[in-house]
Amino acid sequence: MPILSAIVGAVLLFFGERLYWLFVGGIGFVVGMDLAARGLAGQPEWIILLAAVLVGIVGAVLAIFFQRLAIGLAGFMAGGYLALAVLTNLTGSATGQASMIAFVIGGIVVAVLVVALLDWALIVISALVGAAMISQRAVHDALWRTVTFAVLFVAGVLVQAAMLRRAGPRRIEES
C-alpha cells in the first residue's frame, strides 16, 4: 500500500486544486486508510484497502453532486489528517483523546478555510497532504523527512499556482 499512497499523494500534491473531486476522493482515501488501519487492526490488508477505497469513492461522488458540502467535508478530513500528522511528528504517536481533539480542531479550522478561500485553500491543503503522504513513507530520518516535506510542499504549491493562473478561479455550483 505504500506505492498506492505515494501515487495518491503525488496526484494531490500537483493536481489537488484542478481536480477537486479527486482531492475530495483522495482525502477520503487517505483518512479512510488511516482510520481503517486503526479501527480494523488485525484484519487482512485487503479489508483495510477496501474500506479506504469505499470512503474515497463516496467522497468523489459527493464532490460531483454536492460540491460545497464535499469540499467542506474534505477540508475537515484533510485538517484532521494534518493535525494527526503534526501530533504524531511532535509526540511520536497519535492515540487517545488528544488525537481526537487534534483531529476535530484541525478539521474545523481547515474546513472553514477551504470553504472561504476555495482555490488557494485547495492548493495549500492538497499540497500539504500530498507532501505529508509522500514524505512520511519515503524517508525514515526525521530531518530528511522534514526537508523532503518542505521541498515537496513548495513544489506542489508552485505547480498548482501556475495552473490556477492559466485556468482562472474555480466556480462552485450550488447544489
PDB file of N, CA, C and O in Angstrom, residues 34-35 38 80-103 136:
ATOM      1  N   ASP A  34      -6.226   5.585   7.041  1.00  0.00           N
ATOM      2  CA  ASP A  34      -5.714   5.809   8.396  1.00  0.00           C
ATOM      3  C   ASP A  34      -6.703   5.291   9.442  1.00  0.00           C
ATOM      4  O   ASP A  34      -6.324   4.569  10.363  1.00  0.00           O
ATOM      5  N   LEU A  35      -7.973   5.652   9.287  1.00  0.00           N
ATOM      6  CA  LEU A  35      -8.982   5.216  10.251  1.00  0.00           C
ATOM      7  C   LEU A  35      -9.219   3.706  10.181  1.00  0.00           C
ATOM      8  O   LEU A  35      -9.393   3.049  11.218  1.00  0.00           O
ATOM      9  N   ARG A  38      -6.451   1.871  11.923  1.00  0.00           N
ATOM     10  CA  ARG A  38      -6.598   1.948  13.384  1.00  0.00           C
ATOM     11  C   ARG A  38      -7.787   1.105  13.865  1.00  0.00           C
ATOM     12  O   ARG A  38      -7.683   0.380  14.834  1.00  0.00           O
ATOM     13  N   GLY A  80      -8.060  17.322   9.818  1.00  0.00           N
ATOM     14  CA  GLY A  80      -7.896  16.299  10.843  1.00  0.00           C
ATOM     15  C   GLY A  80      -6.677  15.431  10.590  1.00  0.00           C
ATOM     16  O   GLY A  80      -5.896  15.145  11.502  1.00  0.00           O
ATOM     17  N   TYR A  81      -6.495  15.028   9.341  1.00  0.00           N
ATOM     18  CA  TYR A  81      -5.331  14.209   8.971  1.00  0.00           C
ATOM     19  C   TYR A  81      -4.037  14.972   9.239  1.00  0.00           C
ATOM     20  O   TYR A  81      -3.089  14.438   9.816  1.00  0.00           O
ATOM     21  N   LEU A  82      -3.995  16.236   8.831  1.00  0.00           N
ATOM     22  CA  LEU A  82      -2.786  17.038   9.048  1.00  0.00           C
ATOM     23  C   LEU A  82      -2.522  17.250  10.533  1.00  0.00           C
ATOM     24  O   LEU A  82      -1.372  17.183  10.975  1.00  0.00           O
ATOM     25  N   ALA A  83      -3.566  17.480  11.319  1.00  0.00           N
ATOM     26  CA  ALA A  83      -3.386  17.653  12.765  1.00  0.00           C
ATOM     27  C   ALA A  83      -2.831  16.376  13.390  1.00  0.00           C
ATOM     28  O   ALA A  83      -1.944  16.433  14.249  1.00  0.00           O
ATOM     29  N   LEU A  84      -3.324  15.213  12.961  1.00  0.00           N
ATOM     30  CA  LEU A  84      -2.787  13.948  13.471  1.00  0.00           C
ATOM     31  C   LEU A  84      -1.336  13.742  13.044  1.00  0.00           C
ATOM     32  O   LEU A  84      -0.521  13.248  13.830  1.00  0.00           O
ATOM     33  N   ALA A  85      -1.008  14.139  11.813  1.00  0.00           N
ATOM     34  CA  ALA A  85       0.376  14.006  11.339  1.00  0.00           C
ATOM     35  C   ALA A  85       1.309  14.889  12.168  1.00  0.00           C
ATOM     36  O   ALA A  85       2.397  14.459  12.560  1.00  0.00           O
ATOM     37  N   VAL A  86       0.877  16.115  12.455  1.00  0.00           N
ATOM     38  CA  VAL A  86       1.688  17.016  13.281  1.00  0.00           C
ATOM     39  C   VAL A  86       1.832  16.447  14.689  1.00  0.00           C
ATOM     40  O   VAL A  86       2.929  16.415  15.257  1.00  0.00           O
ATOM     41  N   LEU A  87       0.727  15.986  15.277  1.00  0.00           N
ATOM     42  CA  LEU A  87       0.758  15.400  16.615  1.00  0.00           C
ATOM     43  C   LEU A  87       1.692  14.192  16.662  1.00  0.00           C
ATOM     44  O   LEU A  87       2.491  14.046  17.592  1.00  0.00           O
ATOM     45  N   THR A  88       1.622  13.350  15.649  1.00  0.00           N
ATOM     46  CA  THR A  88       2.493  12.178  15.586  1.00  0.00           C
ATOM     47  C   THR A  88       3.954  12.584  15.476  1.00  0.00           C
ATOM     48  O   THR A  88       4.817  12.022  16.145  1.00  0.00           O
ATOM     49  N   ASN A  89       4.250  13.589  14.639  1.00  0.00           N
ATOM     50  CA  ASN A  89       5.633  14.036  14.486  1.00  0.00           C
ATOM     51  C   ASN A  89       6.163  14.675  15.763  1.00  0.00           C
ATOM     52  O   ASN A  89       7.339  14.552  16.082  1.00  0.00           O
ATOM     53  N   LEU A  90       5.300  15.362  16.511  1.00  0.00           N
ATOM     54  CA  LEU A  90       5.751  16.028  17.740  1.00  0.00           C
ATOM     55  C   LEU A  90       5.882  15.069  18.922  1.00  0.00           C
ATOM     56  O   LEU A  90       6.807  15.200  19.724  1.00  0.00           O
ATOM     57  N   THR A  91       4.934  14.141  19.044  1.00  0.00           N
ATOM     58  CA  THR A  91       4.907  13.289  20.230  1.00  0.00           C
ATOM     59  C   THR A  91       5.311  11.848  19.960  1.00  0.00           C
ATOM     60  O   THR A  91       5.527  11.091  20.909  1.00  0.00           O
ATOM     61  N   GLY A  92       5.390  11.447  18.726  1.00  0.00           N
ATOM     62  CA  GLY A  92       5.740  10.072  18.396  1.00  0.00           C
ATOM     63  C   GLY A  92       4.543   9.158  18.213  1.00  0.00           C
ATOM     64  O   GLY A  92       4.671   8.067  17.688  1.00  0.00           O
ATOM     65  N   SER A  93       3.363   9.586  18.669  1.00  0.00           N
ATOM     66  CA  SER A  93       2.160   8.793  18.456  1.00  0.00           C
ATOM     67  C   SER A  93       0.943   9.713  18.488  1.00  0.00           C
ATOM     68  O   SER A  93       0.995  10.809  19.018  1.00  0.00           O
ATOM     69  N   ALA A  94      -0.140   9.230  17.911  1.00  0.00           N
ATOM     70  CA  ALA A  94      -1.396   9.983  17.907  1.00  0.00           C
ATOM     71  C   ALA A  94      -2.507   9.028  18.288  1.00  0.00           C
ATOM     72  O   ALA A  94      -3.167   8.454  17.440  1.00  0.00           O
ATOM     73  N   THR A  95      -2.667   8.840  19.586  1.00  0.00           N
ATOM     74  CA  THR A  95      -3.715   7.943  20.074  1.00  0.00           C
ATOM     75  C   THR A  95      -4.465   8.620  21.202  1.00  0.00           C
ATOM     76  O   THR A  95      -4.014   9.607  21.775  1.00  0.00           O
ATOM     77  N   GLY A  96      -5.621   8.084  21.506  1.00  0.00           N
ATOM     78  CA  GLY A  96      -6.382   8.559  22.650  1.00  0.00           C
ATOM     79  C   GLY A  96      -7.125   9.855  22.408  1.00  0.00           C
ATOM     80  O   GLY A  96      -7.380  10.267  21.280  1.00  0.00           O
ATOM     81  N   GLN A  97      -7.446  10.498  23.515  1.00  0.00           N
ATOM     82  CA  GLN A  97      -8.269  11.707  23.487  1.00  0.00           C
ATOM     83  C   GLN A  97      -7.563  12.868  22.782  1.00  0.00           C
ATOM     84  O   GLN A  97      -8.199  13.642  22.073  1.00  0.00           O
ATOM     85  N   ALA A  98      -6.253  12.988  22.956  1.00  0.00           N
ATOM     86  CA  ALA A  98      -5.515  14.074  22.303  1.00  0.00           C
ATOM     87  C   ALA A  98      -5.626  13.986  20.790  1.00  0.00           C
ATOM     88  O   ALA A  98      -5.767  15.007  20.108  1.00  0.00           O
ATOM     89  N   SER A  99      -5.597  12.780  20.251  1.00  0.00           N
ATOM     90  CA  SER A  99      -5.699  12.637  18.796  1.00  0.00           C
ATOM     91  C   SER A  99      -7.088  13.029  18.302  1.00  0.00           C
ATOM     92  O   SER A  99      -7.222  13.651  17.251  1.00  0.00           O
ATOM     93  N   MET A 100      -8.113  12.690  19.061  1.00  0.00           N
ATOM     94  CA  MET A 100      -9.486  13.054  18.671  1.00  0.00           C
ATOM     95  C   MET A 100      -9.659  14.571  18.709  1.00  0.00           C
ATOM     96  O   MET A 100     -10.228  15.166  17.789  1.00  0.00           O
ATOM     97  N   ILE A 101      -9.156  15.203  19.750  1.00  0.00           N
ATOM     98  CA  ILE A 101      -9.260  16.663  19.876  1.00  0.00           C
ATOM     99  C   ILE A 101      -8.491  17.337  18.741  1.00  0.00           C
ATOM    100  O   ILE A 101      -8.994  18.267  18.107  1.00  0.00           O
ATOM    101  N   ALA A 102      -7.273  16.855  18.471  1.00  0.00           N
ATOM    102  CA  ALA A 102      -6.472  17.424  17.383  1.00  0.00           C
ATOM    103  C   ALA A 102      -7.187  17.261  16.046  1.00  0.00           C
ATOM    104  O   ALA A 102      -7.218  18.198  15.237  1.00  0.00           O
ATOM    105  N   PHE A 103      -7.773  16.086  15.809  1.00  0.00           N
ATOM    106  CA  PHE A 103      -8.469  15.830  14.549  1.00  0.00           C
ATOM    107  C   PHE A 103      -9.639  16.799  14.381  1.00  0.00           C
ATOM    108  O   PHE A 103      -9.792  17.421  13.320  1.00  0.00           O
ATOM    109  N   GLN A 136       6.254  11.005   4.572  1.00  0.00           N
ATOM    110  CA  GLN A 136       6.144  10.072   5.699  1.00  0.00           C
ATOM    111  C   GLN A 136       6.509   8.655   5.295  1.00  0.00           C
ATOM    112  O   GLN A 136       6.985   7.885   6.114  1.00  0.00           O
TER     113      GLN A 136
END
